[in-house]
Amino acid sequence: MSTSSADVAVRIEGLHKSYDGREVIKGVSLEVPTQRIVSIIGQSGGGKTTLLRCVNLLERPDRAEMQIAGEAVFAGERMVCRDLARLRQKVGMVFQRFNLFPHLTAVENVLLAQVTAARVPESEALERAVQLLRRVGLGHRATAYPEQMSGGEQQRVAIARALALRPTVLLFDEPTSSLDPESTGEVLRVMRELAEDGMTMLLVTHELPFAQEVSDWVVFIDRGLIVEQGPPVDVLQHPREERTKAYVSTYASHFEGGLAEAQRVMGI
Amino acid sequence: MPMAALFNIHWGDYTSDLLDGLVKTIEFTIVGFAGAALLGLVLALMRLSAVRAVRAPAAVYTELFKNIPLLAIIFLTYFGLPSQGVRLSVFQAGALSLILFYAAYLSEIFRSAIAGVHGGQREAAEALGMSRGATFAQVIFPQALRSALPGTNTMLVDLLKSTSLLVTISAAELMSQGQLIASETFRALEVYVVIAALYFALCYPFSQGLLWFERQIRAGVPLAPRRRRRLRQARVLLGKEIVA
């Protein structure tokens, strides 16, 4: 996966991160080429989510070389990104627990950052919000509050919200982990459509069948290190490392039931 | 005792006194509450600061003023401060006392409301590139306000009733007017029944109104004109699509 820097949405080299003296990421390097989808898999507590959160600097790495869309944002032990807000507008994020703003309706959730952070004119922002809600199949729920929506609907609104600022890359942190199989199907369908539209994505997931289907590259992380990476078929069907084999076999059996349900819902 | 015997005073003569008292009571309430809410918010934010030197004075303030009776604060500001050359008018001393006292309570309510907003909310706003100010104003504060409303409303009604303590410095509010009328007419029972009724007539609709306001907000009725406009426009754009 070596590409020229112009085609790389996210480049991370030698990222280290520790909490209270315990190192949770021990030197990870990773590239997400433009219009590609990279999935990070691995046991809970292995550092996947922390790595993802370092990309938009919700977590500050101890040490790393990091470039987003060709622009250096972290070098050595220093943040070199001058405009953190602008960086974050280029890197959209979808959370495991949706984190929608509960006091605002769906359309306002999608609109808020456009007008407050990106200074998009009100009417333009509103039109875009409506259009994005339609794109995730929720035009009819635009004026509903998060608590009135199902988990799957909330996560689709969250995806629309992350898309509103026209990000270069979208980060997904276990986007279906708190959803039932039917909602999981809805969310995966939206993500599949984004993939088909050429959205660059970096996702942390336990949905191995989905990862295999949409990803261009799969990275298996364990205990803060990349154990194995490669095209999805290689890593997920023919893993070389013992730890990958163990993880893949656990999750494959665990998800067979869930996969059948997801496929039924998605009609595949 | 028959009603005719209880109500003997010619109240028509005192209407303007009572009205003045009511107006003064409302003035104390508005100024006292606005000041207390503002100071309370500042104290709450200070107590949530990561810096100990910012947190500590706010904590000391809160504990201090929560554990002193309001009456003592009123006497200190009105009778005590002049000995140090600070001479406040009755209104200034009264309003200041209410502000100092209620800010301590409101800061506790605000602090727990702000701390109670889920951490994921700040993260979501940050991840969208919103500034710290915008995150607080648009995401944290509106949610904190919703959970702070019941406690804040209780304090507001409590403050209104506590303005009656200002009778001790003859602040010309409702209770002081009552005291004047009672000393003129020597009919304490009748006068204070009327005064109590007036406080009730002021507080009851007020607290019911605040409850109504709370329910509106909880039901998701958009109150800000900007939100109403946005939602109206969204409905226009979506037309028949909207079902909810």
Coordinates of C-alpha atoms in Angstrom, one line a residue:
Chain A
M1 CA 0.0 0.0 0.0
S2 CA 2.6 2.5 -0.8
T3 CA 1.3 5.6 -2.5
S4 CA 2.3 9.2 -3.2
S5 CA 1.4 11.6 -0.4
A6 CA -1.2 13.4 -2.4
D7 CA -3.3 10.2 -2.5
V8 CA -3.0 9.5 1.2
A9 CA -5.9 10.7 3.3
V10 CA -4.3 9.6 6.6
R11 CA -0.7 8.7 7.2
I12 CA 0.5 7.6 10.7
E13 CA 4.0 6.6 11.5
G14 CA 5.3 5.3 14.8
L15 CA 2.4 6.3 17.0
H16 CA 2.8 5.8 20.7
K17 CA 0.2 6.5 23.4
S18 CA 0.2 5.7 27.1
Y19 CA -2.2 6.3 30.0
D20 CA -0.7 6.6 33.5
G21 CA 2.5 5.0 32.4
R22 CA 0.8 2.1 30.7
E23 CA 1.5 2.1 26.9
V24 CA -1.6 1.2 25.0
I25 CA -0.2 1.9 21.5
K26 CA 3.4 0.9 21.0
G27 CA 4.4 2.3 17.7
V28 CA 1.8 1.8 15.1
S29 CA 2.1 2.9 11.4
L30 CA -0.9 3.0 9.2
E31 CA -2.0 4.5 5.9
V32 CA -5.4 5.2 4.5
P33 CA -5.2 6.0 0.8
T34 CA -7.9 8.3 -0.7
Q35 CA -11.1 6.6 -1.6
R36 CA -10.1 3.4 0.2
I37 CA -11.5 1.7 3.2
V38 CA -9.3 0.4 6.0
S39 CA -10.7 -1.7 8.8
I40 CA -9.0 -2.1 12.2
I41 CA -10.0 -5.3 14.0
G42 CA -8.9 -6.8 17.2
Q43 CA -9.8 -7.6 20.8
S44 CA -11.4 -5.0 23.0
G45 CA -8.8 -3.1 24.9
G46 CA -6.2 -3.7 22.2
G47 CA -5.8 0.0 21.4
K48 CA -8.1 0.2 18.3
T49 CA -10.3 2.9 19.5
T50 CA -7.5 4.9 21.0
L51 CA -5.7 4.8 17.7
L52 CA -8.8 6.0 15.9
R53 CA -9.2 8.8 18.4
C54 CA -5.7 9.9 17.8
V55 CA -6.4 10.6 14.2
N56 CA -8.7 13.6 14.9
L57 CA -6.7 14.4 18.0
L58 CA -9.5 13.6 20.5
E59 CA -6.6 11.8 22.1
R60 CA -3.1 13.3 21.9
P61 CA -0.4 10.9 20.9
D62 CA 2.7 10.8 23.0
R63 CA 4.8 10.6 19.9
A64 CA 3.9 10.2 16.2
E65 CA 4.3 11.5 12.7
M66 CA 0.9 12.1 11.3
Q67 CA -0.4 13.7 8.1
I68 CA -4.0 14.2 7.2
A69 CA -4.7 15.0 3.5
G70 CA -1.1 15.8 2.9
E71 CA -0.8 18.2 5.8
A72 CA 1.4 17.5 8.8
V73 CA -0.7 17.5 12.0
F74 CA 1.7 15.9 14.4
A75 CA 5.4 15.6 14.4
G76 CA 7.5 14.0 17.1
E77 CA 6.0 14.9 20.4
R78 CA 4.3 18.1 19.1
M79 CA 1.1 19.0 17.5
V80 CA 2.0 21.0 14.4
C81 CA -1.6 21.4 13.2
R82 CA -2.2 25.2 13.5
D83 CA -6.0 25.0 13.1
L84 CA -7.4 22.1 15.1
A85 CA -11.0 23.0 14.2
R86 CA -10.2 22.9 10.5
L87 CA -8.4 19.5 10.9
R88 CA -11.5 18.1 12.6
Q89 CA -13.7 19.3 9.9
K90 CA -11.6 17.3 7.5
V91 CA -11.9 14.2 9.6
G92 CA -15.5 13.2 10.4
M93 CA -16.2 10.8 13.2
V94 CA -19.0 8.4 14.0
F95 CA -19.1 7.1 17.6
Q96 CA -20.2 3.8 19.0
R97 CA -22.8 5.5 21.2
F98 CA -23.9 7.9 18.5
N99 CA -23.5 11.0 20.7
L100 CA -26.2 12.9 19.0
F101 CA -27.2 16.2 20.6
P102 CA -30.3 15.2 22.5
H103 CA -31.8 18.7 22.8
L104 CA -31.8 19.1 19.0
T105 CA -33.8 17.5 16.3
A106 CA -32.2 15.3 13.6
V107 CA -32.0 18.1 11.1
E108 CA -30.5 20.5 13.7
N109 CA -27.9 17.9 14.7
V110 CA -26.8 17.8 11.1
L111 CA -26.9 21.6 10.7
L112 CA -25.2 22.8 13.9
A113 CA -21.5 22.4 13.1
Q114 CA -22.0 23.7 9.6
V115 CA -23.2 27.1 10.9
T116 CA -21.1 27.3 14.1
A117 CA -17.8 25.7 13.0
A118 CA -17.7 26.0 9.2
R119 CA -19.7 29.2 8.9
V120 CA -21.8 27.9 6.1
P121 CA -24.8 30.2 5.4
E122 CA -27.9 29.2 7.2
S123 CA -30.1 28.3 4.2
E124 CA -27.3 26.4 2.5
A125 CA -26.6 24.4 5.6
L126 CA -30.2 23.6 6.1
E127 CA -30.6 22.4 2.5
R128 CA -27.5 20.2 2.9
A129 CA -28.8 18.8 6.2
V130 CA -32.1 17.8 4.6
Q131 CA -30.3 16.3 1.6
L132 CA -28.0 14.3 3.9
L133 CA -30.9 13.0 6.0
R134 CA -32.5 11.9 2.7
R135 CA -29.3 10.2 1.7
V136 CA -29.3 8.1 4.9
G137 CA -33.0 7.4 4.4
L138 CA -34.3 9.7 7.2
G139 CA -35.8 12.7 5.4
H140 CA -39.1 11.8 7.1
R141 CA -37.6 11.9 10.6
A142 CA -35.9 15.3 10.2
T143 CA -37.8 17.0 13.0
A144 CA -37.7 14.0 15.4
Y145 CA -35.5 14.2 18.5
P146 CA -32.9 11.5 19.1
E147 CA -34.8 9.9 22.0
Q148 CA -37.7 9.4 19.6
M149 CA -35.6 7.4 17.2
S150 CA -34.3 3.9 17.1
G151 CA -30.6 3.2 17.6
G152 CA -30.2 2.5 13.9
E153 CA -31.9 5.8 13.0
Q154 CA -29.7 7.7 15.5
Q155 CA -26.6 6.2 14.0
R156 CA -27.6 7.2 10.5
V157 CA -28.3 10.7 11.7
A158 CA -24.8 10.7 13.3
I159 CA -23.4 9.6 9.9
A160 CA -25.2 12.4 8.2
R161 CA -23.9 14.8 10.8
A162 CA -20.3 13.6 10.2
L163 CA -20.8 14.1 6.4
A164 CA -22.1 17.6 6.7
L165 CA -18.7 19.2 6.8
R166 CA -17.6 17.4 3.6
P167 CA -14.8 15.5 5.4
T168 CA -11.8 14.0 3.6
V169 CA -12.0 10.9 5.7
L170 CA -14.6 9.4 7.9
L171 CA -13.7 7.5 11.1
F172 CA -16.1 4.9 12.5
D173 CA -15.6 3.7 16.1
E174 CA -17.5 0.4 16.3
P175 CA -20.6 2.0 14.7
T176 CA -22.8 -1.0 15.2
S177 CA -21.7 -2.4 18.5
S178 CA -24.6 -1.0 20.4
L179 CA -27.2 -1.9 17.8
D180 CA -29.6 -4.8 17.4
P181 CA -29.2 -6.9 14.2
E182 CA -31.9 -5.0 12.2
S183 CA -30.4 -1.6 13.1
T184 CA -26.9 -3.0 12.3
G185 CA -28.2 -3.9 8.8
E186 CA -29.5 -0.3 8.3
V187 CA -26.3 1.3 9.3
L188 CA -24.1 -1.1 7.3
R189 CA -26.3 -0.5 4.2
V190 CA -25.6 3.3 4.6
M191 CA -21.9 2.7 5.0
R192 CA -21.8 0.4 2.0
E193 CA -23.4 3.2 -0.1
L194 CA -20.8 5.6 1.2
A195 CA -18.1 3.1 0.1
E196 CA -19.6 2.8 -3.3
D197 CA -19.6 6.6 -3.6
G198 CA -15.9 6.6 -3.0
M199 CA -15.8 7.9 0.6
T200 CA -12.5 7.4 2.4
M201 CA -13.1 5.5 5.6
L202 CA -11.1 4.2 8.6
L203 CA -13.2 1.9 10.7
V204 CA -12.9 0.0 13.9
T205 CA -15.3 -2.9 13.9
H206 CA -16.0 -6.4 15.1
E207 CA -18.3 -7.0 12.1
L208 CA -15.8 -9.2 10.2
P209 CA -18.1 -10.2 7.3
F210 CA -18.8 -6.5 6.7
A211 CA -15.1 -5.6 7.0
Q212 CA -14.3 -8.3 4.5
E213 CA -16.9 -7.1 2.1
V214 CA -16.2 -3.4 2.0
S215 CA -12.6 -3.0 3.1
D216 CA -9.6 -2.7 0.8
W217 CA -7.2 -3.3 3.7
V218 CA -7.6 -4.9 7.1
V219 CA -5.3 -4.3 10.1
F220 CA -5.3 -6.6 13.1
I221 CA -4.2 -4.9 16.2
D222 CA -3.4 -6.6 19.5
R223 CA -1.8 -5.3 22.7
G224 CA -1.0 -2.0 21.0
L225 CA 0.8 -3.4 18.0
I226 CA -0.2 -4.3 14.4
V227 CA 0.1 -8.1 14.4
E228 CA -1.0 -8.6 10.8
Q229 CA -2.4 -6.6 7.9
G230 CA -3.3 -7.1 4.3
P231 CA -6.2 -7.5 1.9
P232 CA -9.3 -8.6 3.7
V233 CA -9.4 -12.1 2.3
D234 CA -5.8 -12.8 3.4
V235 CA -6.2 -11.5 7.0
L236 CA -9.7 -12.8 7.6
Q237 CA -9.8 -16.1 5.6
H238 CA -6.1 -17.1 5.7
P239 CA -4.5 -15.4 8.7
R240 CA -0.8 -16.2 9.3
E241 CA -0.4 -15.2 12.9
E242 CA -1.7 -17.3 15.7
R243 CA -3.3 -14.4 17.5
T244 CA -5.2 -13.3 14.3
K245 CA -6.4 -16.9 13.8
A246 CA -7.7 -17.0 17.4
Y247 CA -9.5 -13.7 17.1
V248 CA -11.0 -14.4 13.6
S249 CA -12.3 -17.8 14.7
T250 CA -13.9 -16.5 17.8
Y251 CA -15.6 -13.6 16.0
A252 CA -16.5 -15.7 12.9
S253 CA -18.5 -18.2 15.0
H254 CA -19.9 -15.4 17.2
F255 CA -21.1 -13.5 14.2
E256 CA -22.6 -16.2 12.1
G257 CA -26.0 -15.6 13.6
G258 CA -25.7 -11.9 13.4
L259 CA -24.4 -12.0 9.8
A260 CA -27.4 -14.1 8.7
E261 CA -29.7 -11.5 10.2
A262 CA -27.8 -8.6 8.7
Q263 CA -27.9 -10.2 5.3
R264 CA -31.6 -10.8 5.6
V265 CA -32.2 -7.2 6.5
M266 CA -29.9 -5.9 3.9
G267 CA -31.3 -8.2 1.3
I268 CA -28.0 -9.7 0.2
Chain B
M1 CA -64.6 35.3 64.2
P2 CA -66.9 36.5 61.4
M3 CA -65.3 37.8 58.2
A4 CA -66.7 41.3 58.7
A5 CA -64.8 41.5 62.0
L6 CA -61.6 40.3 60.4
F7 CA -61.7 42.7 57.5
N8 CA -62.1 46.1 58.8
I9 CA -59.4 48.2 57.2
H10 CA -60.4 50.4 54.3
W11 CA -57.9 48.8 51.9
G12 CA -58.7 51.3 49.1
D13 CA -56.5 53.8 51.0
Y14 CA -53.6 51.5 50.8
T15 CA -53.8 50.2 47.3
S16 CA -50.9 52.4 46.0
D17 CA -48.7 51.4 49.0
L18 CA -49.3 47.8 48.4
L19 CA -48.7 48.2 44.6
D20 CA -45.4 50.0 45.4
G21 CA -44.5 47.1 47.7
L22 CA -45.3 44.6 45.0
V23 CA -43.2 46.4 42.4
K24 CA -40.3 46.7 44.8
T25 CA -40.5 43.0 45.6
I26 CA -40.5 42.1 41.9
E27 CA -37.5 44.4 41.4
F28 CA -35.6 42.7 44.2
T29 CA -36.5 39.4 42.7
I30 CA -35.4 40.2 39.2
V31 CA -32.1 42.0 40.1
G32 CA -31.3 39.4 42.8
F33 CA -32.0 36.4 40.6
A34 CA -30.3 37.8 37.5
G35 CA -27.2 38.6 39.6
A36 CA -27.2 35.3 41.5
A37 CA -27.7 33.3 38.3
L38 CA -24.7 35.1 36.7
L39 CA -22.4 34.8 39.7
G40 CA -23.6 31.2 40.2
L41 CA -22.7 30.3 36.7
V42 CA -19.3 31.8 37.0
L43 CA -18.8 30.0 40.3
A44 CA -20.0 26.7 38.8
L45 CA -17.5 27.1 35.9
M46 CA -14.7 27.9 38.3
R47 CA -15.5 24.8 40.3
L48 CA -15.3 22.7 37.2
S49 CA -11.9 24.1 36.2
A50 CA -8.9 21.8 36.0
V51 CA -6.9 24.4 37.8
R52 CA -6.9 24.1 41.6
A53 CA -6.2 27.8 42.1
V54 CA -9.4 28.6 40.2
R55 CA -11.5 25.8 41.8
A56 CA -10.6 26.5 45.5
P57 CA -11.9 30.1 45.9
A58 CA -15.2 29.2 44.3
A59 CA -15.5 26.2 46.7
V60 CA -14.7 28.3 49.7
Y61 CA -17.3 30.9 48.6
T62 CA -20.0 28.4 48.1
E63 CA -19.5 26.7 51.4
L64 CA -19.2 30.1 53.2
F65 CA -22.4 31.6 51.9
K66 CA -24.4 28.4 52.1
N67 CA -23.8 28.2 55.8
I68 CA -24.6 31.8 56.8
P69 CA -28.2 32.9 57.3
L70 CA -29.5 35.3 54.7
L71 CA -30.5 37.7 57.5
A72 CA -26.9 37.8 58.7
I73 CA -25.7 38.7 55.2
I74 CA -28.4 41.5 55.0
F75 CA -27.2 43.0 58.3
L76 CA -23.6 42.7 57.4
T77 CA -24.0 44.5 54.0
Y78 CA -26.4 47.2 55.3
F79 CA -25.3 47.8 58.9
G80 CA -21.8 46.3 58.9
L81 CA -20.2 47.7 55.8
P82 CA -20.7 51.4 56.6
S83 CA -18.1 51.0 59.4
Q84 CA -15.6 50.2 56.6
G85 CA -16.7 53.2 54.6
V86 CA -18.9 51.3 52.2
R87 CA -22.3 52.9 52.4
L88 CA -24.9 51.1 50.3
S89 CA -28.4 52.2 49.6
V90 CA -31.2 49.9 51.0
F91 CA -31.8 48.6 47.5
Q92 CA -28.1 48.0 46.8
A93 CA -27.6 46.2 50.1
G94 CA -30.7 44.1 49.7
A95 CA -30.0 43.1 46.2
L96 CA -26.4 42.4 46.9
S97 CA -27.4 40.2 49.9
L98 CA -29.8 38.2 47.8
I99 CA -27.1 37.8 45.0
L100 CA -24.4 36.7 47.4
F101 CA -26.6 34.2 49.2
Y102 CA -28.4 32.6 46.2
A103 CA -25.4 32.5 44.0
A104 CA -24.0 29.9 46.4
Y105 CA -27.0 27.6 46.0
L106 CA -27.4 28.2 42.2
S107 CA -23.7 27.4 41.7
E108 CA -24.3 24.0 43.2
I109 CA -27.3 23.3 41.0
F110 CA -25.4 24.6 37.9
R111 CA -22.3 22.7 38.7
S112 CA -24.0 19.3 38.9
A113 CA -26.1 20.1 35.8
I114 CA -23.0 20.9 33.7
A115 CA -21.0 18.0 35.1
G116 CA -24.0 15.8 34.3
V117 CA -23.9 16.4 30.6
H118 CA -22.4 13.2 29.1
G119 CA -18.7 13.5 28.1
G120 CA -19.6 12.1 24.7
Q121 CA -21.4 15.4 23.9
R122 CA -18.3 17.5 24.3
E123 CA -16.3 15.0 22.2
A124 CA -18.9 14.9 19.5
A125 CA -18.9 18.7 19.3
E126 CA -15.1 18.8 19.3
A127 CA -14.9 16.1 16.6
L128 CA -17.1 18.4 14.5
G129 CA -14.5 21.2 14.8
M130 CA -16.7 23.3 17.1
S131 CA -14.8 25.8 19.2
R132 CA -14.8 25.5 23.0
G133 CA -17.1 28.5 23.3
A134 CA -19.6 27.2 20.7
T135 CA -19.5 23.8 22.3
F136 CA -20.4 25.3 25.6
A137 CA -23.1 27.6 24.2
Q138 CA -24.7 25.3 21.8
V139 CA -24.2 21.8 23.2
I140 CA -23.3 21.8 26.9
F141 CA -25.3 24.8 28.2
P142 CA -28.7 24.0 26.7
Q143 CA -28.5 20.5 28.1
A144 CA -27.3 21.6 31.5
L145 CA -30.1 24.2 31.5
R146 CA -32.7 21.5 31.0
S147 CA -31.5 19.5 34.0
A148 CA -30.9 22.6 36.1
L149 CA -34.4 24.1 35.6
P150 CA -36.4 22.3 38.3
G151 CA -33.8 23.2 41.0
T152 CA -33.3 26.7 39.7
N153 CA -37.0 27.4 39.6
T154 CA -37.4 26.3 43.2
M155 CA -34.6 28.7 44.1
L156 CA -36.2 31.5 42.2
V157 CA -39.5 31.2 44.1
D158 CA -37.6 30.8 47.3
L159 CA -35.7 34.0 46.5
L160 CA -39.0 35.9 45.9
K161 CA -40.3 34.8 49.3
S162 CA -37.0 35.7 51.0
T163 CA -37.2 39.3 49.8
S164 CA -39.6 39.6 52.8
L165 CA -36.6 39.4 55.1
L166 CA -35.6 42.8 53.7
V167 CA -38.3 44.2 56.1
T168 CA -35.5 44.3 58.6
I169 CA -33.8 47.1 56.7
S170 CA -37.2 48.7 55.7
A171 CA -36.6 48.0 52.0
A172 CA -40.1 49.3 51.0
E173 CA -41.0 45.9 49.6
L174 CA -44.3 44.1 50.3
M175 CA -43.5 43.0 53.8
S176 CA -42.3 46.5 54.8
Q177 CA -45.4 48.0 53.4
G178 CA -47.4 45.5 55.5
Q179 CA -45.5 46.5 58.6
L180 CA -46.2 50.2 58.0
I181 CA -49.9 49.5 57.5
A182 CA -50.1 47.3 60.6
S183 CA -48.5 50.0 62.7
E184 CA -50.9 52.6 61.4
T185 CA -54.0 50.4 61.9
F186 CA -53.1 48.2 64.8
R187 CA -54.7 45.3 62.9
A188 CA -51.8 42.9 62.6
L189 CA -53.9 39.8 61.8
E190 CA -55.9 41.4 59.0
V191 CA -52.8 43.0 57.5
Y192 CA -50.6 40.0 57.5
V193 CA -53.3 37.8 56.2
V194 CA -53.6 40.1 53.2
I195 CA -49.8 40.3 52.8
A196 CA -49.5 36.5 52.9
A197 CA -52.3 36.3 50.4
L198 CA -50.5 38.7 48.1
Y199 CA -47.3 36.7 48.3
F200 CA -49.3 33.6 47.5
A201 CA -51.0 35.3 44.5
L202 CA -47.5 36.3 43.3
C203 CA -45.7 33.0 43.9
Y204 CA -48.3 30.5 42.9
P205 CA -48.9 31.5 39.3
F206 CA -45.3 32.2 39.0
S207 CA -44.2 28.8 40.0
Q208 CA -46.9 27.2 37.9
G209 CA -45.7 29.2 35.0
L210 CA -42.2 27.9 35.6
L211 CA -43.4 24.4 35.7
W212 CA -45.2 24.9 32.4
F213 CA -42.0 26.3 30.9
E214 CA -40.1 23.2 32.2
R215 CA -42.7 20.9 30.6
Q216 CA -42.5 22.7 27.3
I217 CA -38.8 22.4 27.2
R218 CA -38.9 18.7 28.2
A219 CA -41.5 18.0 25.5
G220 CA -39.0 19.4 22.9
V221 CA -41.0 22.6 22.0
P222 CA -38.4 24.9 20.4
L223 CA -38.5 28.2 22.3
A224 CA -35.7 30.1 20.6
P225 CA -36.9 32.0 17.5
R226 CA -33.9 30.8 15.6
R227 CA -34.8 27.2 16.2
R228 CA -38.4 27.8 15.3
R229 CA -37.3 29.3 12.0
R230 CA -35.0 26.5 11.2
L231 CA -37.5 23.8 11.9
R232 CA -40.2 25.7 9.9
Q233 CA -37.8 25.9 6.9
A234 CA -36.9 22.2 7.2
R235 CA -40.6 21.4 7.1
V236 CA -41.0 23.5 4.0
L237 CA -38.1 21.8 2.3
L238 CA -39.3 18.3 3.2
G239 CA -43.0 19.0 2.6
K240 CA -45.0 15.8 2.8
E241 CA -42.0 13.6 3.6
I242 CA -42.1 14.4 7.3
V243 CA -44.2 12.0 9.4
A244 CA -43.0 12.8 12.9

